[in-house]
Coordinates of C-alpha atoms in Angstrom, one line a residue:
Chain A
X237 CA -13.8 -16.3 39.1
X238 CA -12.2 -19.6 39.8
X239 CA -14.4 -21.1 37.4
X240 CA -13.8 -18.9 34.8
X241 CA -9.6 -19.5 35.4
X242 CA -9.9 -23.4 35.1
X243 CA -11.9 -22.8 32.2
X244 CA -9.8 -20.8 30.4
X245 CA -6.8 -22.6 31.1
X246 CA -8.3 -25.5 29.7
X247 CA -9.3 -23.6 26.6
X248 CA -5.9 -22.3 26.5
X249 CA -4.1 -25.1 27.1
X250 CA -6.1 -27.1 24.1
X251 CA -5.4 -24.1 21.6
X252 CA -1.7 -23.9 22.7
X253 CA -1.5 -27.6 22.7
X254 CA -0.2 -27.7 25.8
X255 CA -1.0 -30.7 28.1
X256 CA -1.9 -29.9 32.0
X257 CA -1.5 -31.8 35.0
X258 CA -4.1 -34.4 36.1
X259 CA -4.7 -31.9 38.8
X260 CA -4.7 -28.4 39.2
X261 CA -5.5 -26.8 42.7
X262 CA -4.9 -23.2 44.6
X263 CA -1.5 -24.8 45.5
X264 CA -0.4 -25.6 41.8
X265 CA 2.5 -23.9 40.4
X266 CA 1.7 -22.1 37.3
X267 CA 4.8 -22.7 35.2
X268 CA 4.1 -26.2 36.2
X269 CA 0.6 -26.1 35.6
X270 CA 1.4 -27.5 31.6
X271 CA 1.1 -24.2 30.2
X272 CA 4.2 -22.7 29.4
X273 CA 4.9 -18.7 29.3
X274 CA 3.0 -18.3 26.3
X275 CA 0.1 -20.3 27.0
X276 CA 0.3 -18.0 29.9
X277 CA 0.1 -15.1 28.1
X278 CA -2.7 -16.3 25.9
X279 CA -4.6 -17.0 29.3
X280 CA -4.0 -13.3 30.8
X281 CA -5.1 -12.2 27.5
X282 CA -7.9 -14.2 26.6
X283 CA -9.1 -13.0 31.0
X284 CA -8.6 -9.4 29.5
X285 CA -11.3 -10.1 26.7
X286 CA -13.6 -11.7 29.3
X287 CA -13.2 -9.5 32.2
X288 CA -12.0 -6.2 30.6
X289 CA -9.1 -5.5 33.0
X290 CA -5.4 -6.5 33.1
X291 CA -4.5 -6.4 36.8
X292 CA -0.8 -6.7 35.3
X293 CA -0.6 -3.7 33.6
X294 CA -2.9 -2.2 36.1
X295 CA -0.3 -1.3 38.9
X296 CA 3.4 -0.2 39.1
X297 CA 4.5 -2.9 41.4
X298 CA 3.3 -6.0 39.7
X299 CA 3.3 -8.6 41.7
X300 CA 3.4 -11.9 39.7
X301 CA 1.6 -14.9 41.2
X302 CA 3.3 -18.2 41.8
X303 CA 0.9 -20.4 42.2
X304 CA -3.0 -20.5 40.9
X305 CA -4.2 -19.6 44.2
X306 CA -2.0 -16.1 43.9
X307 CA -3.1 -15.7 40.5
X308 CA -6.9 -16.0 41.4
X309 CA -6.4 -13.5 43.7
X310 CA -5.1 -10.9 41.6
X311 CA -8.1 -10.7 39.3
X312 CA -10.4 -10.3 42.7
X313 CA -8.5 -8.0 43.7
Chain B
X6 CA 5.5 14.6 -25.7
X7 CA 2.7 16.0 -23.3
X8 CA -0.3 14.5 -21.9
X9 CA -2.4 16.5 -24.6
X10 CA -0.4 15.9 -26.9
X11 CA -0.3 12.4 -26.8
X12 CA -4.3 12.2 -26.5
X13 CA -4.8 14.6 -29.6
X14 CA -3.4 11.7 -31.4
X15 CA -5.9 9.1 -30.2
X16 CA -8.7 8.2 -32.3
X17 CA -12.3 9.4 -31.8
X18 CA -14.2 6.7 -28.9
X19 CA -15.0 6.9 -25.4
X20 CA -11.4 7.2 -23.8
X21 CA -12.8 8.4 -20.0
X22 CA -15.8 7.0 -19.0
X23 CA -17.5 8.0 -15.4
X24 CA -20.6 9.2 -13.4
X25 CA -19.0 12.8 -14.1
X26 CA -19.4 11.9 -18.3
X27 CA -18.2 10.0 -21.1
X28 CA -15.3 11.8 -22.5
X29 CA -13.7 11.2 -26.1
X30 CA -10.3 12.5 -27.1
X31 CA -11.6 15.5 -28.6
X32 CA -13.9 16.4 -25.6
X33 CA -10.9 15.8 -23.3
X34 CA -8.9 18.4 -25.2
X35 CA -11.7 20.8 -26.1
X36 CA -12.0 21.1 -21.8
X37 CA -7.9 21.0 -21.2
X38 CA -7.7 24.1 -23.6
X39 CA -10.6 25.1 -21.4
X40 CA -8.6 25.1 -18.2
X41 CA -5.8 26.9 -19.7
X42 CA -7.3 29.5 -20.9
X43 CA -9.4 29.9 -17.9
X44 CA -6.3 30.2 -15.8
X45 CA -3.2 32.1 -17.6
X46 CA -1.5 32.6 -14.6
X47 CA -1.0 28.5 -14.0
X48 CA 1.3 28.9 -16.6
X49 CA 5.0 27.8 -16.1
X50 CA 3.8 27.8 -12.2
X51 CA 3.7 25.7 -9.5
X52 CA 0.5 23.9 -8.9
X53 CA -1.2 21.8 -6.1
X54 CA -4.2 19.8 -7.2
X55 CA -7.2 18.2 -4.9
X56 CA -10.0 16.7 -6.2
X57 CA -12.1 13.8 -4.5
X58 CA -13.4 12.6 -8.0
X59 CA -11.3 11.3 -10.1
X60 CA -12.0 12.9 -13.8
X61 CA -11.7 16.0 -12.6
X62 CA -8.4 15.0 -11.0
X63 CA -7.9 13.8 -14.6
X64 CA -9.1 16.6 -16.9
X65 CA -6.8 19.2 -14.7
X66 CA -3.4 16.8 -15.2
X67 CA -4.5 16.7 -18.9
X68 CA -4.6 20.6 -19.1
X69 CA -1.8 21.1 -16.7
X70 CA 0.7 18.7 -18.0
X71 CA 3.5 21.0 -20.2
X72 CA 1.6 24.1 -18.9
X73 CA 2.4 24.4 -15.4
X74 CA 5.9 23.4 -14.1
X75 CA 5.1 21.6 -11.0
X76 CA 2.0 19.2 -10.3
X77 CA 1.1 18.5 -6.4
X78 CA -1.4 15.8 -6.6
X79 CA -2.7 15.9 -3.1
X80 CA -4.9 13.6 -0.9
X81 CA -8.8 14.9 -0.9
X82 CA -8.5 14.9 2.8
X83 CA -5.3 16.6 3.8
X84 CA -6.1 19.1 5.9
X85 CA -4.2 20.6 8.7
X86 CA -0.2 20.8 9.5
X87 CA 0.2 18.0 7.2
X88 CA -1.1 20.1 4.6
X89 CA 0.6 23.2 4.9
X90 CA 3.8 21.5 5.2
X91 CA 3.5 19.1 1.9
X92 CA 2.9 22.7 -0.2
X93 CA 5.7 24.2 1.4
X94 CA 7.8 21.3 0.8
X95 CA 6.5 21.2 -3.0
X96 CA 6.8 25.1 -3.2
X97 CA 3.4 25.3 -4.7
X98 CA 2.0 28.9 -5.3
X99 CA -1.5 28.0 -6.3
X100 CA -4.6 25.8 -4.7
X101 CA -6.6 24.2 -7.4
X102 CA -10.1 22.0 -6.2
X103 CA -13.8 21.9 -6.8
X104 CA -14.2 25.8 -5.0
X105 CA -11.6 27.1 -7.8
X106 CA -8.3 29.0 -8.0
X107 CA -6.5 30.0 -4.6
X108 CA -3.2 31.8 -4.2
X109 CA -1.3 30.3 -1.5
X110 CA 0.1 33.7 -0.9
X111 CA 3.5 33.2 -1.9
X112 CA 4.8 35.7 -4.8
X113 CA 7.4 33.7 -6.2
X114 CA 9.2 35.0 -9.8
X115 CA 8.5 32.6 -12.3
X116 CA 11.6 30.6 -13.3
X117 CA 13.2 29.9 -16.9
X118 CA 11.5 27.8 -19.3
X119 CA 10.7 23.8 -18.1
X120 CA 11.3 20.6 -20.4
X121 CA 8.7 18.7 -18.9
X122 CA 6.2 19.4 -15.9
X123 CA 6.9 17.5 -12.9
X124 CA 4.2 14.9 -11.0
X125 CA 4.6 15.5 -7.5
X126 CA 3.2 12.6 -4.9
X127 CA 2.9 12.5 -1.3
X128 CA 3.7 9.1 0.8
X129 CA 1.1 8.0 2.5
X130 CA 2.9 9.4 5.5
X131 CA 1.7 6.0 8.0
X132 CA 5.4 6.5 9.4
X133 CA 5.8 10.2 10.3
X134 CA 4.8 13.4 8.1
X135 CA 3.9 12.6 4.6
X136 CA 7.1 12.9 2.2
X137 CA 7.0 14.2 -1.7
X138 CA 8.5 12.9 -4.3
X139 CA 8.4 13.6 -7.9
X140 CA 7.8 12.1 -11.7
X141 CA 7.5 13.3 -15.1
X142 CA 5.1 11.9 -17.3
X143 CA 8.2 10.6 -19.4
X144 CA 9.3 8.4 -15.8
X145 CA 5.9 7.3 -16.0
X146 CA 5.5 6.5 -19.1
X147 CA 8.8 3.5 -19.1
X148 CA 7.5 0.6 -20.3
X149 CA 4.0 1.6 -21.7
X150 CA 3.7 1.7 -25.7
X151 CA 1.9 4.1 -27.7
X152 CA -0.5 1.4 -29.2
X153 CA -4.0 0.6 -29.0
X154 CA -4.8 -2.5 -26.7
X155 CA -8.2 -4.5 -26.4
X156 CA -8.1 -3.2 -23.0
X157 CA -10.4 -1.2 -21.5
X158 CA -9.1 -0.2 -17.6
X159 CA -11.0 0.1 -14.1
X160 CA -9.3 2.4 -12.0
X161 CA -10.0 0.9 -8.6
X162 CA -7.2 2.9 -7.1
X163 CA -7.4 6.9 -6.0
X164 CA -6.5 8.7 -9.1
X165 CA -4.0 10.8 -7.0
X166 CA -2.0 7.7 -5.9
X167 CA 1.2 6.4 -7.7
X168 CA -0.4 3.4 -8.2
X169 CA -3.7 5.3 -9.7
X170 CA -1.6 7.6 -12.0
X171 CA -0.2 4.4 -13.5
X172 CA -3.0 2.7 -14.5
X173 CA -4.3 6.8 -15.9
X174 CA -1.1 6.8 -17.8
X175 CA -1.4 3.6 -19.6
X176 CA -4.7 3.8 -20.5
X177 CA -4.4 7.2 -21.8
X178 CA -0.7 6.8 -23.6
X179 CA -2.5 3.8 -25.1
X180 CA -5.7 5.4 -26.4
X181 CA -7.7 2.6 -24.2
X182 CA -11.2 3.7 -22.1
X183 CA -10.6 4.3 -18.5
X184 CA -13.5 3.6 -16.4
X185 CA -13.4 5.3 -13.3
X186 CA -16.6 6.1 -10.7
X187 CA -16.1 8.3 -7.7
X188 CA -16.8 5.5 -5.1
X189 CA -14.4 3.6 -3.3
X190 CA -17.0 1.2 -2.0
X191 CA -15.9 -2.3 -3.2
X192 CA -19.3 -3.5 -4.3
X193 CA -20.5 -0.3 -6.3
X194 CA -16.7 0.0 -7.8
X195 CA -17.7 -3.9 -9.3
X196 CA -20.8 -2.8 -10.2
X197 CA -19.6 0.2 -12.3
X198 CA -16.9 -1.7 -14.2
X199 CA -19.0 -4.6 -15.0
X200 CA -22.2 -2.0 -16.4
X201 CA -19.1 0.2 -18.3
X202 CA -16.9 -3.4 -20.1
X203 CA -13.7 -3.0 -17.9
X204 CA -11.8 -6.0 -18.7
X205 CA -8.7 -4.7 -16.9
X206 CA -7.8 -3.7 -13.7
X207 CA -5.0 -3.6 -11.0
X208 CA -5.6 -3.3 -7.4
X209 CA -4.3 -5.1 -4.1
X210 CA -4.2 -8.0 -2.8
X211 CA -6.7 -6.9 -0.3
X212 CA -8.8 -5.5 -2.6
X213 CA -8.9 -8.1 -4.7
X214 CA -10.0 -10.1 -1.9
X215 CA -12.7 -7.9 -1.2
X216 CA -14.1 -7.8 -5.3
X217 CA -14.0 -11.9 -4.9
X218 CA -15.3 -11.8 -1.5
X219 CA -18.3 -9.1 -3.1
X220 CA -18.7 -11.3 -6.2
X221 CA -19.8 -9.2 -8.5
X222 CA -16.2 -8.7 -10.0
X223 CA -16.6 -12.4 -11.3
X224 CA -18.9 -11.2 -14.1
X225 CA -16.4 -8.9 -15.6
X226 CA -14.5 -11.1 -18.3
X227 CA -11.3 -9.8 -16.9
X228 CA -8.3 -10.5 -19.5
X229 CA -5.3 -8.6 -17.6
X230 CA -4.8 -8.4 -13.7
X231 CA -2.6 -6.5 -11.9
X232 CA -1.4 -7.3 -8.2
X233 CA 0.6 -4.8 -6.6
X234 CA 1.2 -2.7 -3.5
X235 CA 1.0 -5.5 -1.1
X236 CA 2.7 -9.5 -0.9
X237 CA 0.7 -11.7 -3.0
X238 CA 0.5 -14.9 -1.7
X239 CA -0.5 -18.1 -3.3
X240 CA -4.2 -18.5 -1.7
X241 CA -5.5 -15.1 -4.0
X242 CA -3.4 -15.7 -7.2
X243 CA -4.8 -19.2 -7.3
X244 CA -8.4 -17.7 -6.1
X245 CA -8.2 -15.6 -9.3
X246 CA -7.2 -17.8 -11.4
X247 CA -9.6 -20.6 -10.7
X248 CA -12.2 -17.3 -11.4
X249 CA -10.1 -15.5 -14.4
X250 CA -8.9 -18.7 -16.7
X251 CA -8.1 -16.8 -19.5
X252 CA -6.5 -13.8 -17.9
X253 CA -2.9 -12.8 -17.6
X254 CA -2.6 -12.5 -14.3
X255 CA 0.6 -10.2 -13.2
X256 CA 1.8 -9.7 -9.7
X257 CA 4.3 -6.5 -9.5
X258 CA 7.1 -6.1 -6.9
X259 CA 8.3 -2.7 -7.4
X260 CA 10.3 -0.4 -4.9
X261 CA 10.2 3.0 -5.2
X262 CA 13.3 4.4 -4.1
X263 CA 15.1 1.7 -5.7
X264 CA 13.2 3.3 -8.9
X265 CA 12.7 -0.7 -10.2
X266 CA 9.9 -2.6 -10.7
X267 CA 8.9 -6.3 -12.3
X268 CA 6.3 -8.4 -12.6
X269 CA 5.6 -12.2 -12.4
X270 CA 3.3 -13.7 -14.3
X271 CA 3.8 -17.8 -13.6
X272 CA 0.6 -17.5 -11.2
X273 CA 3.0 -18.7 -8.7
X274 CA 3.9 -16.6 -5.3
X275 CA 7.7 -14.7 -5.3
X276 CA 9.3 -14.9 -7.9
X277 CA 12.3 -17.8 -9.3
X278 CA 15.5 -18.1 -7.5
X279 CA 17.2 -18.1 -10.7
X280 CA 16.2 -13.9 -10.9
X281 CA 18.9 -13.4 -7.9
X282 CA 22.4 -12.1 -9.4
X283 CA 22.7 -9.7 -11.8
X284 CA 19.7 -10.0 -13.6
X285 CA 17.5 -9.7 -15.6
X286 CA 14.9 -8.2 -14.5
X287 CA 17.4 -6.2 -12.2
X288 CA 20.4 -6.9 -10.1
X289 CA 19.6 -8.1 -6.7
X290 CA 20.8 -10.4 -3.3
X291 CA 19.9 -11.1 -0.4
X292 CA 21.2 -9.7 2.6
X293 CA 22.6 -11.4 6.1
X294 CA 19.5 -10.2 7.2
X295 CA 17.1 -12.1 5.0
X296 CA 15.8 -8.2 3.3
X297 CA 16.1 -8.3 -0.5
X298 CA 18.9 -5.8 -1.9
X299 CA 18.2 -4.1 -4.9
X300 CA 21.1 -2.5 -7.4
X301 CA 20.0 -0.1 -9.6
X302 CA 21.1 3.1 -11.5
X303 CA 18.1 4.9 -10.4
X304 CA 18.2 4.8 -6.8
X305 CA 16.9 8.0 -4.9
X306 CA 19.7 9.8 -3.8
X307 CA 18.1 11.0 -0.5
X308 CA 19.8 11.8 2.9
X309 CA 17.0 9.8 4.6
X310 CA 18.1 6.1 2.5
X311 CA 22.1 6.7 3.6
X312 CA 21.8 4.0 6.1
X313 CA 20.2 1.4 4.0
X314 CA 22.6 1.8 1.0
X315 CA 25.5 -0.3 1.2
X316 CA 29.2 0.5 -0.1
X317 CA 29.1 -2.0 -3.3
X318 CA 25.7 0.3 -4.4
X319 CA 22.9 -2.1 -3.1
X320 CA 19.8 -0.8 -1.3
X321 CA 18.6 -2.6 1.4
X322 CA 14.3 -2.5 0.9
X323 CA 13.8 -4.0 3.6
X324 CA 11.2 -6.1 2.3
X325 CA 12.0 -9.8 4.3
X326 CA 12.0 -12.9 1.7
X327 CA 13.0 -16.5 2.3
X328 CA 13.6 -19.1 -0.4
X329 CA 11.5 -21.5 -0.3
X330 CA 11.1 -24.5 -3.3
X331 CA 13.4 -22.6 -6.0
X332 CA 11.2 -19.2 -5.2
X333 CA 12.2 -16.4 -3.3
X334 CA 8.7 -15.3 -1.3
X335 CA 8.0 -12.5 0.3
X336 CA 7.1 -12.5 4.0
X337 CA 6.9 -9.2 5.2
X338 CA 8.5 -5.9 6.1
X339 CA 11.3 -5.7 8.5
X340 CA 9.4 -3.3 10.5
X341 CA 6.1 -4.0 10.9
X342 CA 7.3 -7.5 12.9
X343 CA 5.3 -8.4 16.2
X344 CA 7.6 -9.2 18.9
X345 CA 6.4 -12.1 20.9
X346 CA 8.8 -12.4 23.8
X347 CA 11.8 -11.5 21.7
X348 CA 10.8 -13.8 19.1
X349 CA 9.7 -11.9 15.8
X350 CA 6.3 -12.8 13.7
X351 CA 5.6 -11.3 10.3
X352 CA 2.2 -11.2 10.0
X353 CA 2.1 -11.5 6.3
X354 CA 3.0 -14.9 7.4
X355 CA 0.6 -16.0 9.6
X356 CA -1.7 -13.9 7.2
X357 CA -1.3 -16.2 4.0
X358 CA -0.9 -19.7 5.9
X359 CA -4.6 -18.7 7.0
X360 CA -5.8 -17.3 3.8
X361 CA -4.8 -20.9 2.7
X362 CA -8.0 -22.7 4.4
X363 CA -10.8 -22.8 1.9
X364 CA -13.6 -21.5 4.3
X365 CA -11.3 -18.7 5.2
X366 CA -12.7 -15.0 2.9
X367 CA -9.6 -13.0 4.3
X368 CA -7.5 -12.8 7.5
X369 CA -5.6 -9.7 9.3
X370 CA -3.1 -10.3 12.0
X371 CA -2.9 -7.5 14.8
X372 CA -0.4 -7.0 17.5
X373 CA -2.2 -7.5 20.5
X374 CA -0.2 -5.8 24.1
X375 CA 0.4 -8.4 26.4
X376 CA 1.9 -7.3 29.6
X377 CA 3.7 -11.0 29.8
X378 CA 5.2 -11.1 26.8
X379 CA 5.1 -7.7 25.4
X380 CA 3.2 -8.8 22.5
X381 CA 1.1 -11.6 21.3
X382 CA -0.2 -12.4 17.8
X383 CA -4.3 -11.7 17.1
X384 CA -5.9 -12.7 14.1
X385 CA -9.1 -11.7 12.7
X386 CA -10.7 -13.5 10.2
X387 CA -13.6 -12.8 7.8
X388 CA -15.8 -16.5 6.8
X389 CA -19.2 -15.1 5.9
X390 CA -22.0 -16.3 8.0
X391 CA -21.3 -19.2 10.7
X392 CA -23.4 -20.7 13.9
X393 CA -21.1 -21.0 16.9
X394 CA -20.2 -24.3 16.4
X395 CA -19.3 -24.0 13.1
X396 CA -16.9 -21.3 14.2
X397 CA -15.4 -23.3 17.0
X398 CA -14.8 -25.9 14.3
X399 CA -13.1 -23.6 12.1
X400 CA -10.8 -21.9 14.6
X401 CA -9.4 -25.4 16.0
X402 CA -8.5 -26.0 12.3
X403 CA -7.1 -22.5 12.1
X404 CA -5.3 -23.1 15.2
X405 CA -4.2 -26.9 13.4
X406 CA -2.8 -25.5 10.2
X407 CA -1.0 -22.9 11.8
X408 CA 0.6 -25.6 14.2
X409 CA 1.8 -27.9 11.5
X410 CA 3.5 -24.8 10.3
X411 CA 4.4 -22.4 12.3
X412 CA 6.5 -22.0 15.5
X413 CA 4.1 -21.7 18.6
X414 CA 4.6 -18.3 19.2
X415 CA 3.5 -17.7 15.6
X416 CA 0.1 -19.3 16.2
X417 CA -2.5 -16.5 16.8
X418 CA -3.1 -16.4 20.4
X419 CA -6.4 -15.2 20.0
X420 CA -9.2 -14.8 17.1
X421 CA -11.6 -13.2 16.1
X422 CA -14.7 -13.2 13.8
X423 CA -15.5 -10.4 11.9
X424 CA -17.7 -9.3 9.5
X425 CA -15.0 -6.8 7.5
X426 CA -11.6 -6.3 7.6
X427 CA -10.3 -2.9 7.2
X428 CA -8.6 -1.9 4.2
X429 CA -7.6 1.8 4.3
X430 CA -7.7 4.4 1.2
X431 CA -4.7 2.8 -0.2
X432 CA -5.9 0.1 -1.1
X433 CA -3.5 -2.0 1.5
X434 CA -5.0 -3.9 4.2
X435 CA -4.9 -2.3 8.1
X436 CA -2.9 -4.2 11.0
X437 CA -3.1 -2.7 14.3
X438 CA -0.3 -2.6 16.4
X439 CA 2.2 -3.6 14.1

């Protein structure tokens, strides 16, 4: 799963032309990751084709993840 | 003048030509009078027609025209509530399809004598019930002359459709041969208009697409060629063009409860600044909004426009334009918008930017739900055949062109290779989501 994230995020962040951080770990912020809200968005999307499942739309109480680590999470859930 | 009428007066040749028969003037009539004396209690009634093929669509307008006083021409698949509520909108006492004559069970007394039968069409009913609205063959006819042309017409619309009963009327007013074959395939439809000599035809954008994409269409030597239904942009008028030198090449923007129409014919996209004010062709602005207002004697008087008329006697028709290099363009309709965050996306716009790349055969932009943004913009494209490299190459330039135009949240999120794009019975290409 954690592979899958990073790689995403990097494919993300090339077709959003966003640029990331020199490093990204579990304790990264997301919104401070490089990607912005939309590039965010792409990246919970472009999981959705992958995977199959939203987590976010999954639940009532949505709890959005702070940093990478949280965010991780949520899909293994 | 009525529909028989006007085709007694046309010269012996082929004037309907499909895989039900070749029909000439006389034969058209001789099967008319047929009809009506078949059915003596159509006359001076009210009549809903359904037929899937369109000469006999054709063949029971020509007899009915004059004869009865109402003409439902309904959809060959409305079935259901949708049904039953477009005949008791239209007040039609009588069924007429492929099985025959049925009474639709209502016992109305027939009414005083009629001036002209009345054309009755349904919306396409993709926002709520379909509506009806009616025409006379007079309403029709505005614009079309009486004489002969060199043109013989493809109908590569549904002959129940406004925009099929157009291209019936001018063909027949004008004595020229209608081809018209009971598919709706794109690739057959070529076929059948190359083997039968149609060198004019009007369709959509997206169908045009399709008839390029199909390539058989190229071998018709096309000398008129109607846009219409749907924005075109740039990418197919210069696409048909480069195939169609010698063509006249017309691109309609018409609005029907504005009751105006006009065409462009400059091979360019929108249409010349200079065409804002009072006219000609027809008296128009633009609102704060950015929709194009429209001023004309005809508009509909219906309760359901009040909101979108404004107090100088404009109608607001909501198509969204922007001027761009002395043109106004069209970029979409003011519903229809994805909402990305807040931030609005026509995507008409997105649409024709991508139609733009040479390798690209067509493009559709969906809505796609995103529970982050509430929507995000997904694009599918059609390129023909492709490894998987070649398609990563081609959506990082998709991705490039859209960036060097477009706001980011404009730039489709995601794509999508397909091998067709949807393009429903109208003619008019299908977003979902939007």
């Amino acid at each position: 799963m954690r592979a899958l994230v990073l790689r995403l995020i990097e494919e993300v962040a090339e077709s959003a032309d966003c640029t990331l951080i020199s490093e990204i770990n579990d304790n990264t912020v997301l919104l401070e990751s490089g990607l912005d809200s939309l590039g965010f968005a792409i990246l919970v999307a472009r999981l959705e084709e992958e995977l199959g499942r939203d987590p976010f739309t999954e639940n009532d109480e949505v709890i959005y993840p702070k940093t990478l680590g949280e965010f991780i999470a949520v899909y293994e859930q | 003048m009525t529909l028989l009428q006007i085709i007694r007066q046309h010269p012996e040749r082929p004037l309907l030509i499909s895989d039900e028969g070749t029909f000439s003037p006389a034969a058209l009539c001789r099967d008319a009078e047929k009809i009506r004396s078949l059915y003596p209690e159509l006359a001076a009634a009210n009549i809903a027609l359904q037929f899937t093929h369109p000469a006999q669509l054709l063949l029971h307008l020509i007899a009915l025209d004059g004869y009865a006083r109402r003409i439902l021409l309904l959809p060959p698949c409305l079935t259901g509530p949708a049904f039953e509520n477009v005949i008791s909108e239209s007040a039609a006492d009588f069924l007429l399809d492929a099985t025959g004559l049925s009474t639709l069970g209502l016992d109305r007394p027939k009414g005083a004598e009629f001036d002209a039968s009345e054309w009755l069409f349904t919306t396409s009913g993709t926002s709520g019930p379909p509506k009806v609205y009616a025409h006379t063959l007079c309403s029709l006819s505005i614009g079309v002359k009486p004489r002969q042309t060199p043109y013989c017409w493809g109908l590569a619309y549904q002959a129940h459709r406004f925009a099929g009963i157009q291209v019936i009327v001018q063909a027949l007013i004008s004595g020229s041969p209608l081809v018209a074959s009971g598919t709706s395939e794109t690739g057959k439809q070529a076929e059948y208009f190359l083997q039968n000599g149609v060198n004019a035809l009007s369709a959509t954008p997206s169908q045009w697409r399709n008839f390029l994409i199909h390539g058989s269409i190229s071998r018709c030597s096309l000398r008129q060629i109607t846009l219409g239904g749907e924005i075109a942009d740039q990418a197919i008028l210069s696409a048909l063009r480069r195939q169609f030198p010698k063509a006249r090449i017309a691109h309609i923007y018409a609005s029907t409860e504005a009751g105006v129409g006009f065409s462009v014919t400059d091979d360019t996209a929108g249409f010349p600044e200079g065409w804002l004010g009072e006219g000609p062709p027809t008296d128009m602005k633009i609102s704060d909004s950015d929709t194009l207002l429209i001023k004309s004697p005809a508009i509909s008087t219906s309760a359901s426009l009040q909101g979108r008329r404004s107090s100088d006697g404009y109608l607001d028709t909501e198509d969204c334009v922007r001027i761009n290099n002395g043109r106004v363009c069209f970029i979409g309709r003011a519903s229809g918008v994805i909402n990305v965050g807040g931030n609005k996306v026509h995507p008409e716009e997105v649409e024709n930017l991508v139609r733009e790349i040479p390798e690209i055969q067509n493009a559709t932009v969906n809505a796609r739900n995103s529970s982050i943004m509430g929507q995000l913009v997904s694009l599918d494209v059609q390129a023909g055949a492709l490894s998987d490299e070649e398609r990563q190459a081609l959506k990082e330039k998709i991705r490039q062109h859209c960036r060097a135009h477009l706001q980011n949240y404009k730039v489709p999120a995601l794509i999508n290779f397909v091998d067709t794009l949807e393009v429903a019975a109208s003619g008019k290409l299908v977003r979902k989501g939007c």
